[in-house]
GROMACS .gro file of C-alpha atoms in nm:
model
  194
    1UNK     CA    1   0.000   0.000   0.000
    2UNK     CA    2   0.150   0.321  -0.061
    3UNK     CA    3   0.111   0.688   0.078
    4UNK     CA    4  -0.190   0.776  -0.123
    5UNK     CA    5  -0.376   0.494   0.116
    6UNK     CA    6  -0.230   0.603   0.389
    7UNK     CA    7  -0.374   1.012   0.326
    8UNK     CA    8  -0.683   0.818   0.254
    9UNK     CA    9  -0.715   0.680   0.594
   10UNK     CA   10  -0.552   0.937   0.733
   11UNK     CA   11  -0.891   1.188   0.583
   12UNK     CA   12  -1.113   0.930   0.689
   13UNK     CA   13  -1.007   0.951   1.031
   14UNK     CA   14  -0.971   1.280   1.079
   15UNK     CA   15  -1.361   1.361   1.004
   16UNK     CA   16  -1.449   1.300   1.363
   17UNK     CA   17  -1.226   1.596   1.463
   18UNK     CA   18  -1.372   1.783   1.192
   19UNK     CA   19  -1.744   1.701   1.328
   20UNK     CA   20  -1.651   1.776   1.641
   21UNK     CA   21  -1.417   2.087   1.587
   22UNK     CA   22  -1.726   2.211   1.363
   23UNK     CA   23  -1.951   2.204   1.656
   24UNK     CA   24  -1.670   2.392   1.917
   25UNK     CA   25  -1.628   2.623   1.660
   26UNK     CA   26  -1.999   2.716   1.628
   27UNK     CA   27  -2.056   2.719   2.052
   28UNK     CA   28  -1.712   2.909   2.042
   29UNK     CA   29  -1.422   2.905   2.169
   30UNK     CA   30  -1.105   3.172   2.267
   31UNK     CA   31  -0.878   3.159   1.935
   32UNK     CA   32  -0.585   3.103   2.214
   33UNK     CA   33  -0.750   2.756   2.302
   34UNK     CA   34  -0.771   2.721   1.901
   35UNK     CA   35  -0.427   2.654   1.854
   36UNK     CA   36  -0.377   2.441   2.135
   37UNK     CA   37  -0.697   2.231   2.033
   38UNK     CA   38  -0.556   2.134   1.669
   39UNK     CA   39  -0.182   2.056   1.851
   40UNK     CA   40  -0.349   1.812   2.096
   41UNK     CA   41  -0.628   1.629   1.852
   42UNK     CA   42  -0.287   1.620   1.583
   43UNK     CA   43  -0.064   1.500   1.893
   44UNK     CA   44  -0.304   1.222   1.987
   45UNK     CA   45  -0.361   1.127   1.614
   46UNK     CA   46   0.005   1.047   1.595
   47UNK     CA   47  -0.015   0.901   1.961
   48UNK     CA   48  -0.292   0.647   1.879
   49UNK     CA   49  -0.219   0.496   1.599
   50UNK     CA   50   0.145   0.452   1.676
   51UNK     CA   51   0.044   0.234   1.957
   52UNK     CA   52  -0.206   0.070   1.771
   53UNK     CA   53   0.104   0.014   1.467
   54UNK     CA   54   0.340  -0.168   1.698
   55UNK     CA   55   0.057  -0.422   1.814
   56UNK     CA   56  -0.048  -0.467   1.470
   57UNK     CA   57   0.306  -0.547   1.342
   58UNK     CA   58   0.401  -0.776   1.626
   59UNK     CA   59   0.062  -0.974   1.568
   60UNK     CA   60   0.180  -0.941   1.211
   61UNK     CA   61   0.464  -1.126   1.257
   62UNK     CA   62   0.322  -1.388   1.449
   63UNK     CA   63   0.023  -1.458   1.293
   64UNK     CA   64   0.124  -1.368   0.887
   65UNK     CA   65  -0.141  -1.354   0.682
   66UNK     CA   66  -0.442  -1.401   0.913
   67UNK     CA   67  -0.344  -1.020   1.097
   68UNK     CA   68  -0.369  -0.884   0.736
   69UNK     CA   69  -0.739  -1.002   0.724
   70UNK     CA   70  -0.811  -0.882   1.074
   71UNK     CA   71  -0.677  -0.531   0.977
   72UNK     CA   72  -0.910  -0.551   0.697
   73UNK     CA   73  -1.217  -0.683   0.865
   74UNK     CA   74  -1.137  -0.430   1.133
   75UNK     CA   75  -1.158  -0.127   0.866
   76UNK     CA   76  -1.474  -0.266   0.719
   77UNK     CA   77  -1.646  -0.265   1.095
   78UNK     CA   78  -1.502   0.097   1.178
   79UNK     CA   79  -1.661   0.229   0.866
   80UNK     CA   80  -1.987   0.023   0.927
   81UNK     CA   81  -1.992   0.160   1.256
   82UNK     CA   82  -1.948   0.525   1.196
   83UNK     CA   83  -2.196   0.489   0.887
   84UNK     CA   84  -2.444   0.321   1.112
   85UNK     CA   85  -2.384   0.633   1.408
   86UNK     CA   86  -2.461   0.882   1.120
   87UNK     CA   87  -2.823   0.706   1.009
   88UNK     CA   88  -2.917   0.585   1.381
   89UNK     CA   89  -2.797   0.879   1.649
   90UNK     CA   90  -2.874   0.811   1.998
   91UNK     CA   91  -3.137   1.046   2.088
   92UNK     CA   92  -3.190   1.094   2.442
   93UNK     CA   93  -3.589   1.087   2.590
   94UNK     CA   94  -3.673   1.292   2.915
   95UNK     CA   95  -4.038   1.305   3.084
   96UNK     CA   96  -4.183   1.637   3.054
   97UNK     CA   97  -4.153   1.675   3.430
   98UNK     CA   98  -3.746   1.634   3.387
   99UNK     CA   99  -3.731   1.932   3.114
  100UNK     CA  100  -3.909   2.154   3.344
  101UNK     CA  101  -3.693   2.087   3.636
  102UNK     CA  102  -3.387   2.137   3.437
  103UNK     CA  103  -3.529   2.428   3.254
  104UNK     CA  104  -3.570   2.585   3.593
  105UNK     CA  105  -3.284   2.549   3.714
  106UNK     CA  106  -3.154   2.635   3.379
  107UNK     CA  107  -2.900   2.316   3.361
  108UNK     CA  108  -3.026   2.296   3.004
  109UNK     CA  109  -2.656   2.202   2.858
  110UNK     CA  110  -2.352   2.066   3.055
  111UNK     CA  111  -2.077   2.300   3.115
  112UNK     CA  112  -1.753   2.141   2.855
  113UNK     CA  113  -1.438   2.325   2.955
  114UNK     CA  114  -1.241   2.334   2.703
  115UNK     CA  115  -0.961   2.395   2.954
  116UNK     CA  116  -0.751   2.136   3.153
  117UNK     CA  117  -0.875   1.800   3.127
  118UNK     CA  118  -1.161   1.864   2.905
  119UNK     CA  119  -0.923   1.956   2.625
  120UNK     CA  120  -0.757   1.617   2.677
  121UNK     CA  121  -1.033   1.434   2.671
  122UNK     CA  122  -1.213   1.538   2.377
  123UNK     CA  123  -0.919   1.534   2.168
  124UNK     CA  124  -0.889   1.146   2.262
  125UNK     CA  125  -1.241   1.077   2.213
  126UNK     CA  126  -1.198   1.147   1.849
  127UNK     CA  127  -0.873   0.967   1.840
  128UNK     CA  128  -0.977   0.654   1.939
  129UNK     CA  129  -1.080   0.517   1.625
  130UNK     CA  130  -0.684   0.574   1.523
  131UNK     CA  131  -0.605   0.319   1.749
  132UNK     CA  132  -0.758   0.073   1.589
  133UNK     CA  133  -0.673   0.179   1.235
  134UNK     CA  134  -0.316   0.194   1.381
  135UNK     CA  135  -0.372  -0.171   1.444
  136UNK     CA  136  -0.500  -0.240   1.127
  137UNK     CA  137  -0.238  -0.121   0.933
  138UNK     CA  138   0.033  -0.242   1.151
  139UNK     CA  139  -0.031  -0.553   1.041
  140UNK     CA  140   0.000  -0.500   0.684
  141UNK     CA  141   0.362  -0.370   0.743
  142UNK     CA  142   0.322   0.011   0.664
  143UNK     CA  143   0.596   0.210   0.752
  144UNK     CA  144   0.528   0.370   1.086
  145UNK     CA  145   0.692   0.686   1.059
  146UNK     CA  146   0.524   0.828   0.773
  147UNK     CA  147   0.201   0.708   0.888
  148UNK     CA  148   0.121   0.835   1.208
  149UNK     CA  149   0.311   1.175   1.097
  150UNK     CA  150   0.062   1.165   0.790
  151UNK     CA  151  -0.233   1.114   1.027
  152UNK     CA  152  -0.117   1.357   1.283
  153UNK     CA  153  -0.078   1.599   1.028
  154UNK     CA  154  -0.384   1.568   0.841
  155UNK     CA  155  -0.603   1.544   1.197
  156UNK     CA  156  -0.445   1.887   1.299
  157UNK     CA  157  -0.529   2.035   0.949
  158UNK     CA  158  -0.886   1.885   0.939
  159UNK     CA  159  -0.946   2.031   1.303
  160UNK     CA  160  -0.850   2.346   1.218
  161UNK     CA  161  -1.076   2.372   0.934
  162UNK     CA  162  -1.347   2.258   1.145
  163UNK     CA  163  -1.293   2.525   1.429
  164UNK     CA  164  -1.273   2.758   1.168
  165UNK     CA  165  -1.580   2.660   0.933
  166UNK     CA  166  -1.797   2.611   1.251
  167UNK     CA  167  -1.765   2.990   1.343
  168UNK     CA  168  -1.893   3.084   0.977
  169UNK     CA  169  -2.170   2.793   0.873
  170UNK     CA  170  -2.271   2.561   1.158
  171UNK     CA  171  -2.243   2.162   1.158
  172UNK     CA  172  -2.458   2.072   0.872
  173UNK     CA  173  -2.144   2.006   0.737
  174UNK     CA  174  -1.992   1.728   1.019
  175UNK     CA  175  -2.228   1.446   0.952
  176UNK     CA  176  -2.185   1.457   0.556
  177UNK     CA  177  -1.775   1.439   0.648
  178UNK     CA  178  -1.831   1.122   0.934
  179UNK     CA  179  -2.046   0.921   0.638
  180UNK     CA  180  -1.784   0.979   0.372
  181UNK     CA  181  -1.492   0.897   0.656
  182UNK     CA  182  -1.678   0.582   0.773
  183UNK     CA  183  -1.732   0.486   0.337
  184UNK     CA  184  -1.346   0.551   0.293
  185UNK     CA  185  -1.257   0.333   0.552
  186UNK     CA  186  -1.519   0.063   0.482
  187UNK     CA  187  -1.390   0.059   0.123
  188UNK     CA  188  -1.048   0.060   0.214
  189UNK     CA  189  -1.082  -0.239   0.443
  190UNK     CA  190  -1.226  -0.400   0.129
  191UNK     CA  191  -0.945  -0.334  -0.106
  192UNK     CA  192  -0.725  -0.497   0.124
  193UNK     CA  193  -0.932  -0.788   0.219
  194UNK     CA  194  -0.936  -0.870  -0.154
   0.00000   0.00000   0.00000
């Protein structure tokens, strides 16, 4: 597989950041924070899938060709998955009586700091998924370096746009990126299964 693959996974994975930077960027957030936002989502989309690349290429080498299929079955159910989130979101169902209490006492929406730990932790929960790609391709051999630099790279970039788009037109635009993430790496997964 060669590096035009790789930016293709590398896109595919960084559409949750863009969903997700799309909708900071519309609630809003200090253009300090910004910067350190897209350095932490890029840092943990190197982070990730490195970990997930050594694990991948030591089951590799173990098991031969039967890791390569797991990578690729692996890809196929991440991009099932994140097609399936996009057509069936959770919704969440409170009693009329529980909106009125909450209404007033105006805890209508939880407080996300974007400071501290909250930072950290939304920037992983959109890295996750680059864990297990980093698995997958780990055990087709790729060469780790330029991967997780490609993905880290491309994560940061994708965030950025995000933060920057959601300020101007909203998150209509997040939902169309997850479905053609989750078909890129669904389709990917099938290339190399075959």
């Amino acid at each position: 597989m060669n590096l035009a693959w790789v930016v293709a996974v590398a896109i595919a994975l960084g559409t949750d950041a863009f969903s997700l930077s799309l909708a900071i960027g519309l609630s809003g957030i200090r253009k300090g924070l910004m910067l350190k936002f897209i350095l932490v989502v890029a840092a943990f989309h190197v982070l990730m899938p490195l970990g997930g690349m050594v694990l991948g290429q030591a089951l590799g080498a173990i098991l031969g060709q039967l890791a390569s299929w797991i990578g690729a079955l692996i890809l196929i159910g991440l991009g099932g998955h994140i097609f399936y989130k996009v057509y069936h979101p959770t919704t969440e169902r409170f009693s009329f009586a529980e909106a009125k209490t909450a209404l007033l006492q105006k805890k209508l929406f939880m407080d996300i700091s974007y400071k501290g730990w909250g930072l950290y932790v939304l920037a992983a929960s959109v890295s996750l998924d680059a864990l297990s790609v980093g698995f997958s391709l780990g055990t087709f051999g790729f060469n780790i370096l330029i991967s997780v630099m490609a993905m880290g790279v491309i994560a940061g970039f994708m965030t950025g746009m995000g933060l920057l788009l959601g300020r101007v037109i909203g998150t209509r635009l997040g939902d169309k990126a997850e479905l053609l993430g989750g078909v890129a790496l669904f389709l990917i997964g099938l290339k190399l299964l075959f």
